[in-house]
PDB file of C-alpha atoms in Angstrom:
ATOM      1  CA  MET A 108      23.015  11.782  29.975  1.00 64.00           C
ATOM      2  CA  ALA A 109      21.211  10.196  27.033  1.00 71.00           C
ATOM      3  CA  LEU A 110      22.854   7.253  25.290  1.00 66.00           C
ATOM      4  CA  PRO A 111      24.136   7.896  21.737  1.00 66.00           C
ATOM      5  CA  LYS A 112      21.769   7.128  18.876  1.00 68.00           C
ATOM      6  CA  ILE A 113      22.770   4.980  15.917  1.00 66.00           C
ATOM      7  CA  ASP A 114      21.523   6.085  12.516  1.00 69.00           C
ATOM      8  CA  SER A 115      20.036   3.405  10.261  1.00 79.00           C
ATOM      9  CA  PRO A 116      20.714   3.252   6.516  1.00 90.00           C
ATOM     10  CA  VAL A 117      17.788   3.851   4.157  1.00 94.00           C
ATOM     11  CA  TYR A 118      17.142   1.650   1.112  1.00 95.00           C
ATOM     12  CA  GLU A 119      14.748   1.979  -1.808  1.00 96.00           C
ATOM     13  CA  ILE A 120      12.865  -0.575  -3.884  1.00 95.00           C
ATOM     14  CA  THR A 121      10.181  -0.490  -6.580  1.00 96.00           C
ATOM     15  CA  LEU A 122       7.335  -2.901  -5.859  1.00 96.00           C
ATOM     16  CA  PRO A 123       6.751  -5.252  -8.819  1.00 94.00           C
ATOM     17  CA  LEU A 124       2.962  -4.949  -9.181  1.00 94.00           C
ATOM     18  CA  SER A 125       1.890  -1.541  -7.889  1.00 94.00           C
ATOM     19  CA  LYS A 126       5.171   0.020  -9.100  1.00 94.00           C
ATOM     20  CA  LYS A 127       5.283   2.113  -5.924  1.00 95.00           C
ATOM     21  CA  GLN A 128       8.731   3.293  -4.892  1.00 96.00           C
ATOM     22  CA  ILE A 129       9.334   2.694  -1.204  1.00 96.00           C
ATOM     23  CA  ARG A 130      12.163   3.905   1.001  1.00 96.00           C
ATOM     24  CA  PHE A 131      12.709   1.875   4.146  1.00 96.00           C
ATOM     25  CA  ARG A 132      15.078   1.280   7.043  1.00 94.00           C
ATOM     26  CA  PRO A 133      16.176  -2.149   8.359  1.00 93.00           C
ATOM     27  CA  PHE A 134      14.092  -3.505  11.224  1.00 87.00           C
ATOM     28  CA  LEU A 135      15.438  -3.171  14.758  1.00 87.00           C
ATOM     29  CA  VAL A 136      16.235  -5.920  17.250  1.00 87.00           C
ATOM     30  CA  LYS A 137      12.919  -5.371  19.080  1.00 85.00           C
ATOM     31  CA  GLU A 138      11.036  -5.772  15.785  1.00 85.00           C
ATOM     32  CA  GLN A 139      13.034  -8.877  14.894  1.00 84.00           C
ATOM     33  CA  LYS A 140      12.158 -10.286  18.326  1.00 86.00           C
ATOM     34  CA  ASN A 141       8.437  -9.758  17.673  1.00 81.00           C
ATOM     35  CA  LEU A 142       8.742 -11.501  14.303  1.00 80.00           C
ATOM     36  CA  MET A 143      10.566 -14.471  15.826  1.00 81.00           C
ATOM     37  CA  MET A 144       7.908 -14.798  18.534  1.00 79.00           C
ATOM     38  CA  ALA A 145       5.189 -14.704  15.868  1.00 73.00           C
ATOM     39  CA  MET A 146       6.947 -17.417  13.834  1.00 72.00           C
ATOM     40  CA  GLU A 147       7.257 -19.585  16.946  1.00 73.00           C
ATOM     41  CA  ALA A 148       3.534 -19.183  17.608  1.00 69.00           C
ATOM     42  CA  ASP A 149       2.915 -20.756  14.164  1.00 68.00           C
ATOM     43  CA  ASP A 150      -0.325 -18.804  13.871  1.00 72.00           C
ATOM     44  CA  LYS A 151      -0.910 -17.339  10.416  1.00 75.00           C
ATOM     45  CA  GLU A 152      -2.973 -14.400  11.656  1.00 77.00           C
ATOM     46  CA  THR A 153      -0.322 -13.478  14.248  1.00 80.00           C
ATOM     47  CA  ILE A 154       2.457 -13.707  11.646  1.00 81.00           C
ATOM     48  CA  GLU A 155       0.540 -11.493   9.195  1.00 85.00           C
ATOM     49  CA  ARG A 156      -0.210  -8.945  11.919  1.00 86.00           C
ATOM     50  CA  ASN A 157       3.456  -8.735  12.914  1.00 87.00           C
ATOM     51  CA  ILE A 158       4.648  -8.492   9.295  1.00 88.00           C
ATOM     52  CA  ARG A 159       2.176  -5.639   8.749  1.00 91.00           C
ATOM     53  CA  GLN A 160       3.396  -3.813  11.858  1.00 91.00           C
ATOM     54  CA  VAL A 161       7.101  -4.238  11.061  1.00 91.00           C
ATOM     55  CA  LEU A 162       6.656  -3.058   7.466  1.00 93.00           C
ATOM     56  CA  THR A 163       4.655  -0.056   8.659  1.00 93.00           C
ATOM     57  CA  ASN A 164       7.322   0.818  11.252  1.00 92.00           C
ATOM     58  CA  CYS A 165      10.186   0.506   8.773  1.00 94.00           C
ATOM     59  CA  THR A 166       8.599   2.399   5.877  1.00 95.00           C
ATOM     60  CA  VAL A 167      10.141   5.854   5.490  1.00 94.00           C
ATOM     61  CA  THR A 168       8.001   6.877   2.490  1.00 95.00           C
ATOM     62  CA  ASP A 169       4.830   8.720   3.499  1.00 94.00           C
ATOM     63  CA  ASN A 170       1.261   7.618   2.742  1.00 93.00           C
ATOM     64  CA  ILE A 171       1.992   3.924   2.201  1.00 95.00           C
ATOM     65  CA  ASN A 172      -0.857   1.721   3.404  1.00 95.00           C
ATOM     66  CA  ILE A 173       0.470  -1.836   3.698  1.00 95.00           C
ATOM     67  CA  ASP A 174      -3.052  -3.291   3.746  1.00 94.00           C
ATOM     68  CA  LYS A 175      -3.819  -1.738   0.349  1.00 94.00           C
ATOM     69  CA  LEU A 176      -0.772  -3.235  -1.374  1.00 95.00           C
ATOM     70  CA  PRO A 177      -1.104  -6.464  -3.396  1.00 95.00           C
ATOM     71  CA  VAL A 178      -0.116  -9.554  -1.406  1.00 92.00           C
ATOM     72  CA  ILE A 179       2.871 -10.242  -3.678  1.00 93.00           C
ATOM     73  CA  ASP A 180       4.125  -6.665  -3.263  1.00 95.00           C
ATOM     74  CA  VAL A 181       4.029  -7.128   0.516  1.00 94.00           C
ATOM     75  CA  GLU A 182       5.885 -10.447   0.315  1.00 91.00           C
ATOM     76  CA  TYR A 183       8.502  -8.969  -2.028  1.00 93.00           C
ATOM     77  CA  TYR A 184       8.900  -5.946   0.262  1.00 95.00           C
ATOM     78  CA  PHE A 185       9.290  -8.157   3.337  1.00 92.00           C
ATOM     79  CA  LEU A 186      11.864 -10.332   1.549  1.00 91.00           C
ATOM     80  CA  ASN A 187      13.943  -7.239   0.756  1.00 93.00           C
ATOM     81  CA  LEU A 188      13.493  -5.836   4.263  1.00 93.00           C
ATOM     82  CA  ARG A 189      14.651  -9.113   5.789  1.00 90.00           C
ATOM     83  CA  ALA A 190      17.674  -9.174   3.445  1.00 91.00           C
ATOM     84  CA  ARG A 191      18.703  -5.640   4.425  1.00 93.00           C
ATOM     85  CA  SER A 192      18.061  -6.243   8.129  1.00 91.00           C
ATOM     86  CA  ILE A 193      19.578  -9.668   8.825  1.00 88.00           C
ATOM     87  CA  GLY A 194      21.485 -10.677   5.700  1.00 88.00           C
ATOM     88  CA  GLU A 195      21.002 -11.310   2.020  1.00 90.00           C
ATOM     89  CA  VAL A 196      22.185 -14.928   1.961  1.00 88.00           C
ATOM     90  CA  VAL A 197      19.897 -17.671   3.276  1.00 83.00           C
ATOM     91  CA  GLU A 198      20.820 -21.318   3.764  1.00 84.00           C
ATOM     92  CA  ASN A 199      18.042 -23.914   3.883  1.00 83.00           C
ATOM     93  CA  ASP A 200      18.279 -27.641   4.588  1.00 86.00           C
ATOM     94  CA  TYR A 201      16.588 -30.198   2.343  1.00 88.00           C
ATOM     95  CA  ILE A 202      16.175 -33.969   2.686  1.00 90.00           C
ATOM     96  CA  CYS A 203      16.829 -36.288  -0.242  1.00 92.00           C
ATOM     97  CA  ASN A 204      13.771 -38.455  -0.954  1.00 90.00           C
ATOM     98  CA  ASN A 205      15.487 -40.654  -3.529  1.00 90.00           C
ATOM     99  CA  GLN A 206      14.738 -44.360  -3.074  1.00 89.00           C
ATOM    100  CA  VAL A 207      17.886 -46.422  -2.423  1.00 88.00           C
ATOM    101  CA  ASP A 208      17.492 -50.181  -1.893  1.00 85.00           C
ATOM    102  CA  GLY A 209      13.803 -49.700  -1.150  1.00 86.00           C
ATOM    103  CA  LYS A 210      14.364 -46.972   1.433  1.00 90.00           C
ATOM    104  CA  GLU A 211      14.362 -43.205   1.311  1.00 92.00           C
ATOM    105  CA  CYS A 212      17.919 -41.914   1.170  1.00 92.00           C
ATOM    106  CA  GLY A 213      17.385 -39.193   3.791  1.00 90.00           C
ATOM    107  CA  GLY A 214      20.632 -37.416   2.921  1.00 91.00           C
ATOM    108  CA  LYS A 215      20.827 -33.769   4.009  1.00 91.00           C
ATOM    109  CA  MET A 216      21.415 -31.124   1.366  1.00 90.00           C
ATOM    110  CA  LYS A 217      22.121 -27.453   1.907  1.00 87.00           C
ATOM    111  CA  GLY A 218      20.798 -24.843  -0.493  1.00 83.00           C
ATOM    112  CA  THR A 219      22.209 -21.319  -0.426  1.00 84.00           C
ATOM    113  CA  PHE A 220      20.711 -18.375  -2.264  1.00 84.00           C
ATOM    114  CA  ASN A 221      20.583 -14.579  -2.182  1.00 88.00           C
ATOM    115  CA  LEU A 222      17.215 -13.065  -1.231  1.00 88.00           C
ATOM    116  CA  LEU A 223      17.889 -10.027  -3.400  1.00 88.00           C
ATOM    117  CA  ASP A 224      18.020 -12.308  -6.448  1.00 87.00           C
ATOM    118  CA  ILE A 225      14.388 -13.405  -5.970  1.00 87.00           C
ATOM    119  CA  GLN A 226      12.103 -11.901  -8.589  1.00 86.00           C
ATOM    120  CA  VAL A 227       8.351 -11.945  -9.124  1.00 91.00           C
ATOM    121  CA  ASP A 228       7.140 -14.111 -12.012  1.00 88.00           C
ATOM    122  CA  ILE A 229       4.338 -12.308 -13.901  1.00 90.00           C
ATOM    123  CA  ASP A 230       2.478 -14.009 -16.764  1.00 89.00           C
ATOM    124  CA  PRO A 231       2.194 -11.356 -19.528  1.00 89.00           C
ATOM    125  CA  ASN A 232      -0.693 -13.229 -21.154  1.00 90.00           C
ATOM    126  CA  VAL A 233      -3.051 -12.847 -18.194  1.00 90.00           C
ATOM    127  CA  LYS A 234      -5.388  -9.857 -18.579  1.00 91.00           C
ATOM    128  CA  ASP A 235      -6.997  -7.978 -15.716  1.00 94.00           C
ATOM    129  CA  ILE A 236      -9.933  -6.752 -17.829  1.00 96.00           C
ATOM    130  CA  ILE A 237     -12.419  -9.586 -18.316  1.00 96.00           C
ATOM    131  CA  GLN A 238     -14.853  -9.373 -21.239  1.00 96.00           C
ATOM    132  CA  LEU A 239     -18.060 -10.917 -19.876  1.00 96.00           C
ATOM    133  CA  THR A 240     -20.254 -10.109 -22.911  1.00 95.00           C
ATOM    134  CA  GLU A 241     -19.878  -8.002 -26.050  1.00 94.00           C
ATOM    135  CA  LYS A 242     -20.688  -4.893 -24.033  1.00 95.00           C
ATOM    136  CA  VAL A 243     -19.978  -5.738 -20.396  1.00 96.00           C
ATOM    137  CA  SER A 244     -16.438  -5.937 -19.030  1.00 97.00           C
ATOM    138  CA  LEU A 245     -15.016  -6.224 -15.537  1.00 97.00           C
ATOM    139  CA  LYS A 246     -11.683  -4.948 -14.199  1.00 97.00           C
ATOM    140  CA  LEU A 247      -9.886  -6.973 -11.532  1.00 97.00           C
ATOM    141  CA  LYS A 248      -7.061  -5.919  -9.230  1.00 95.00           C
ATOM    142  CA  TYR A 249      -4.542  -8.114  -7.467  1.00 95.00           C
ATOM    143  CA  PRO A 250      -5.742  -9.296  -4.021  1.00 94.00           C
ATOM    144  CA  GLU A 251      -4.723  -6.835  -1.320  1.00 94.00           C
ATOM    145  CA  PHE A 252      -2.848  -7.751   1.858  1.00 93.00           C
ATOM    146  CA  SER A 253      -5.861  -6.772   3.995  1.00 89.00           C
ATOM    147  CA  LEU A 254      -7.719  -9.727   2.494  1.00 87.00           C
ATOM    148  CA  ALA A 255      -5.504 -12.188   4.391  1.00 79.00           C
ATOM    149  CA  SER A 256      -7.013 -11.362   7.787  1.00 75.00           C
ATOM    150  CA  LYS A 257     -10.557 -11.578   6.376  1.00 79.00           C
ATOM    151  CA  LEU A 258      -9.981 -15.012   4.846  1.00 77.00           C
ATOM    152  CA  SER A 259      -8.579 -16.431   8.093  1.00 72.00           C
ATOM    153  CA  LYS A 260     -12.051 -16.062   9.630  1.00 76.00           C
ATOM    154  CA  ILE A 261     -13.864 -17.900   6.800  1.00 77.00           C
ATOM    155  CA  GLU A 262     -14.161 -21.665   7.039  1.00 76.00           C
ATOM    156  CA  SER A 263     -15.893 -22.524   3.752  1.00 82.00           C
ATOM    157  CA  ALA A 264     -13.564 -22.866   0.755  1.00 83.00           C
ATOM    158  CA  VAL A 265     -16.387 -21.723  -1.553  1.00 85.00           C
ATOM    159  CA  ASP A 266     -16.966 -18.579   0.516  1.00 87.00           C
ATOM    160  CA  VAL A 267     -13.217 -17.883   0.401  1.00 88.00           C
ATOM    161  CA  VAL A 268     -13.283 -17.925  -3.419  1.00 89.00           C
ATOM    162  CA  PHE A 269     -16.184 -15.481  -3.617  1.00 92.00           C
ATOM    163  CA  GLU A 270     -14.648 -13.234  -0.956  1.00 91.00           C
ATOM    164  CA  ILE A 271     -11.453 -12.986  -3.006  1.00 93.00           C
ATOM    165  CA  VAL A 272     -13.323 -12.258  -6.238  1.00 95.00           C
ATOM    166  CA  VAL A 273     -15.633  -9.608  -4.758  1.00 95.00           C
ATOM    167  CA  ASP A 274     -12.744  -7.946  -2.926  1.00 94.00           C
ATOM    168  CA  SER A 275     -10.719  -7.787  -6.148  1.00 95.00           C
ATOM    169  CA  VAL A 276     -13.310  -6.170  -8.433  1.00 96.00           C
ATOM    170  CA  GLU A 277     -12.252  -2.643  -9.378  1.00 96.00           C
ATOM    171  CA  TRP A 278     -15.037  -1.685 -11.764  1.00 97.00           C
ATOM    172  CA  ILE A 279     -17.731  -3.008 -14.092  1.00 97.00           C
ATOM    173  CA  PHE A 280     -18.391  -1.322 -17.454  1.00 97.00           C
ATOM    174  CA  ASP A 281     -21.629  -1.856 -19.396  1.00 95.00           C
ATOM    175  CA  GLY A 282     -20.517  -0.088 -22.583  1.00 92.00           C
ATOM    176  CA  GLU A 283     -21.780   3.289 -21.430  1.00 94.00           C
ATOM    177  CA  GLN A 284     -21.120   3.666 -17.715  1.00 96.00           C
ATOM    178  CA  TYR A 285     -18.508   2.569 -15.165  1.00 97.00           C
ATOM    179  CA  TYR A 286     -19.722   1.098 -11.880  1.00 96.00           C
ATOM    180  CA  TYR A 287     -16.902   1.340  -9.341  1.00 97.00           C
ATOM    181  CA  ALA A 288     -16.676  -1.288  -6.614  1.00 96.00           C
ATOM    182  CA  SER A 289     -15.669   1.350  -4.062  1.00 94.00           C
ATOM    183  CA  GLU A 290     -19.042   3.048  -4.615  1.00 95.00           C
ATOM    184  CA  THR A 291     -21.142  -0.146  -4.739  1.00 95.00           C
ATOM    185  CA  PRO A 292     -22.528  -2.035  -1.709  1.00 96.00           C
ATOM    186  CA  ARG A 293     -20.648  -5.275  -1.152  1.00 93.00           C
ATOM    187  CA  GLU A 294     -23.872  -7.307  -1.113  1.00 94.00           C
ATOM    188  CA  GLU A 295     -24.734  -5.965  -4.560  1.00 96.00           C
ATOM    189  CA  LEU A 296     -21.307  -6.908  -5.923  1.00 96.00           C
ATOM    190  CA  LEU A 297     -21.621 -10.423  -4.505  1.00 94.00           C
ATOM    191  CA  GLU A 298     -25.081 -10.798  -6.026  1.00 96.00           C
ATOM    192  CA  TYR A 299     -23.703  -9.644  -9.382  1.00 96.00           C
ATOM    193  CA  ILE A 300     -20.851 -12.189  -9.309  1.00 96.00           C
ATOM    194  CA  GLU A 301     -23.256 -14.958  -8.327  1.00 95.00           C
ATOM    195  CA  SER A 302     -25.485 -14.061 -11.312  1.00 96.00           C
ATOM    196  CA  LEU A 303     -22.723 -14.823 -13.849  1.00 96.00           C
ATOM    197  CA  ASN A 304     -22.858 -18.040 -15.855  1.00 96.00           C
ATOM    198  CA  SER A 305     -20.125 -20.665 -15.564  1.00 95.00           C
ATOM    199  CA  ASP A 306     -18.251 -19.530 -18.692  1.00 95.00           C
ATOM    200  CA  GLN A 307     -18.123 -15.936 -17.486  1.00 96.00           C
ATOM    201  CA  PHE A 308     -16.993 -16.937 -14.011  1.00 95.00           C
ATOM    202  CA  SER A 309     -14.302 -19.237 -15.415  1.00 95.00           C
ATOM    203  CA  LYS A 310     -12.759 -16.204 -17.182  1.00 94.00           C
ATOM    204  CA  ILE A 311     -12.475 -14.530 -13.792  1.00 95.00           C
ATOM    205  CA  GLU A 312     -11.011 -17.682 -12.232  1.00 94.00           C
ATOM    206  CA  GLU A 313      -8.341 -17.744 -14.939  1.00 94.00           C
ATOM    207  CA  PHE A 314      -6.988 -14.438 -13.625  1.00 95.00           C
ATOM    208  CA  PHE A 315      -6.647 -15.811 -10.087  1.00 94.00           C
ATOM    209  CA  ASN A 316      -5.198 -19.119 -11.287  1.00 92.00           C
ATOM    210  CA  HIS A 317      -2.236 -17.226 -12.759  1.00 92.00           C
ATOM    211  CA  LEU A 318      -1.455 -14.652 -10.090  1.00 92.00           C
ATOM    212  CA  PRO A 319       2.180 -13.492  -9.949  1.00 92.00           C
ATOM    213  CA  THR A 320       4.413 -15.494  -7.614  1.00 89.00           C
ATOM    214  CA  MET A 321       7.912 -15.321  -6.187  1.00 86.00           C
ATOM    215  CA  LYS A 322       9.820 -18.284  -7.580  1.00 81.00           C
ATOM    216  CA  LYS A 323      13.318 -19.666  -7.591  1.00 80.00           C
ATOM    217  CA  SER A 324      14.790 -22.997  -8.664  1.00 82.00           C
ATOM    218  CA  MET A 325      17.938 -24.526  -7.219  1.00 84.00           C
ATOM    219  CA  GLU A 326      19.984 -27.435  -8.490  1.00 87.00           C
ATOM    220  CA  MET A 327      21.782 -29.548  -5.901  1.00 88.00           C
ATOM    221  CA  LYS A 328      23.310 -32.991  -5.509  1.00 89.00           C
ATOM    222  CA  CYS A 329      22.733 -35.290  -2.540  1.00 92.00           C
ATOM    223  CA  PRO A 330      26.101 -35.919  -0.859  1.00 90.00           C
ATOM    224  CA  LYS A 331      24.902 -39.324   0.336  1.00 88.00           C
ATOM    225  CA  CYS A 332      23.505 -41.024  -2.800  1.00 91.00           C
ATOM    226  CA  GLY A 333      24.632 -38.615  -5.526  1.00 89.00           C
ATOM    227  CA  MET A 334      21.077 -37.941  -6.797  1.00 91.00           C
ATOM    228  CA  ASP A 335      20.634 -34.645  -8.669  1.00 91.00           C
ATOM    229  CA  HIS A 336      17.716 -32.562  -7.381  1.00 89.00           C
ATOM    230  CA  SER A 337      15.868 -29.547  -8.735  1.00 86.00           C
ATOM    231  CA  ILE A 338      14.217 -27.693  -5.858  1.00 82.00           C
ATOM    232  CA  ASP A 339      11.446 -25.264  -6.789  1.00 80.00           C
ATOM    233  CA  MET A 340      10.624 -22.630  -4.192  1.00 76.00           C
ATOM    234  CA  GLU A 341       7.425 -20.617  -4.494  1.00 73.00           C
ATOM    235  CA  GLY A 342       5.850 -18.214  -2.020  1.00 67.00           C
ATOM    236  CA  LEU A 343       7.278 -16.389   0.984  1.00 65.00           C
ATOM    237  CA  GLU A 344       7.348 -19.350   3.402  1.00 64.00           C
ATOM    238  CA  SER A 345       9.405 -21.524   1.056  1.00 57.00           C
ATOM    239  CA  PHE A 346      12.359 -19.143   1.299  1.00 52.00           C
ATOM    240  CA  PHE A 347      12.642 -19.571   5.082  1.00 50.00           C
ATOM    241  CA  GLU A 348      12.138 -23.327   5.563  1.00 48.00           C
TER     242      GLU A 348
END
């Protein structure tokens, strides 16, 4: 006789950048186990691969390609999935670095926050259409999650920058015709980016310097020395220290 099955609840969120609506179920114990093993391995590529697999497994909505979602959308999705699967409230430990009598205090502080309260900070002044000349403009998209695995294999910091830029070009418009990146050889796109002058390239860099982030600030007092602290958390890893 087959053992009884337990139905899982289904939740829905709207991703902050792509605006896609996703329905998902909490992850199962076996999926949590794989995530914990990946975290213990402390290997970024392994962690990303497991996050991708768990999100894919838990997504109820059809035709959602995790690799094609912006990185921040994936992080926001994972944060919500973790909250619905294990618990919304997270407690992190912090060490007071206040100097007392010439020594670091070292007092332990506990910060508690709700994962569902974390929002994505988007700068409304940053434009994704870059005007390179009077006629020529270039449309950028937020870096996709698939880019993470590509970058892990690149050692040069300069090559990483160009890989991100080329991967994030959506189209180029010369005033008369659109040239779509999806229809253009990658080598040709790279050559085009490398042909820009420093002022034009700096406009592109400005977009990437102000990418949306997940942020939260917490105020806490050290129980040992009484020092008031303002802890700023930014990025997925900072919420699970």
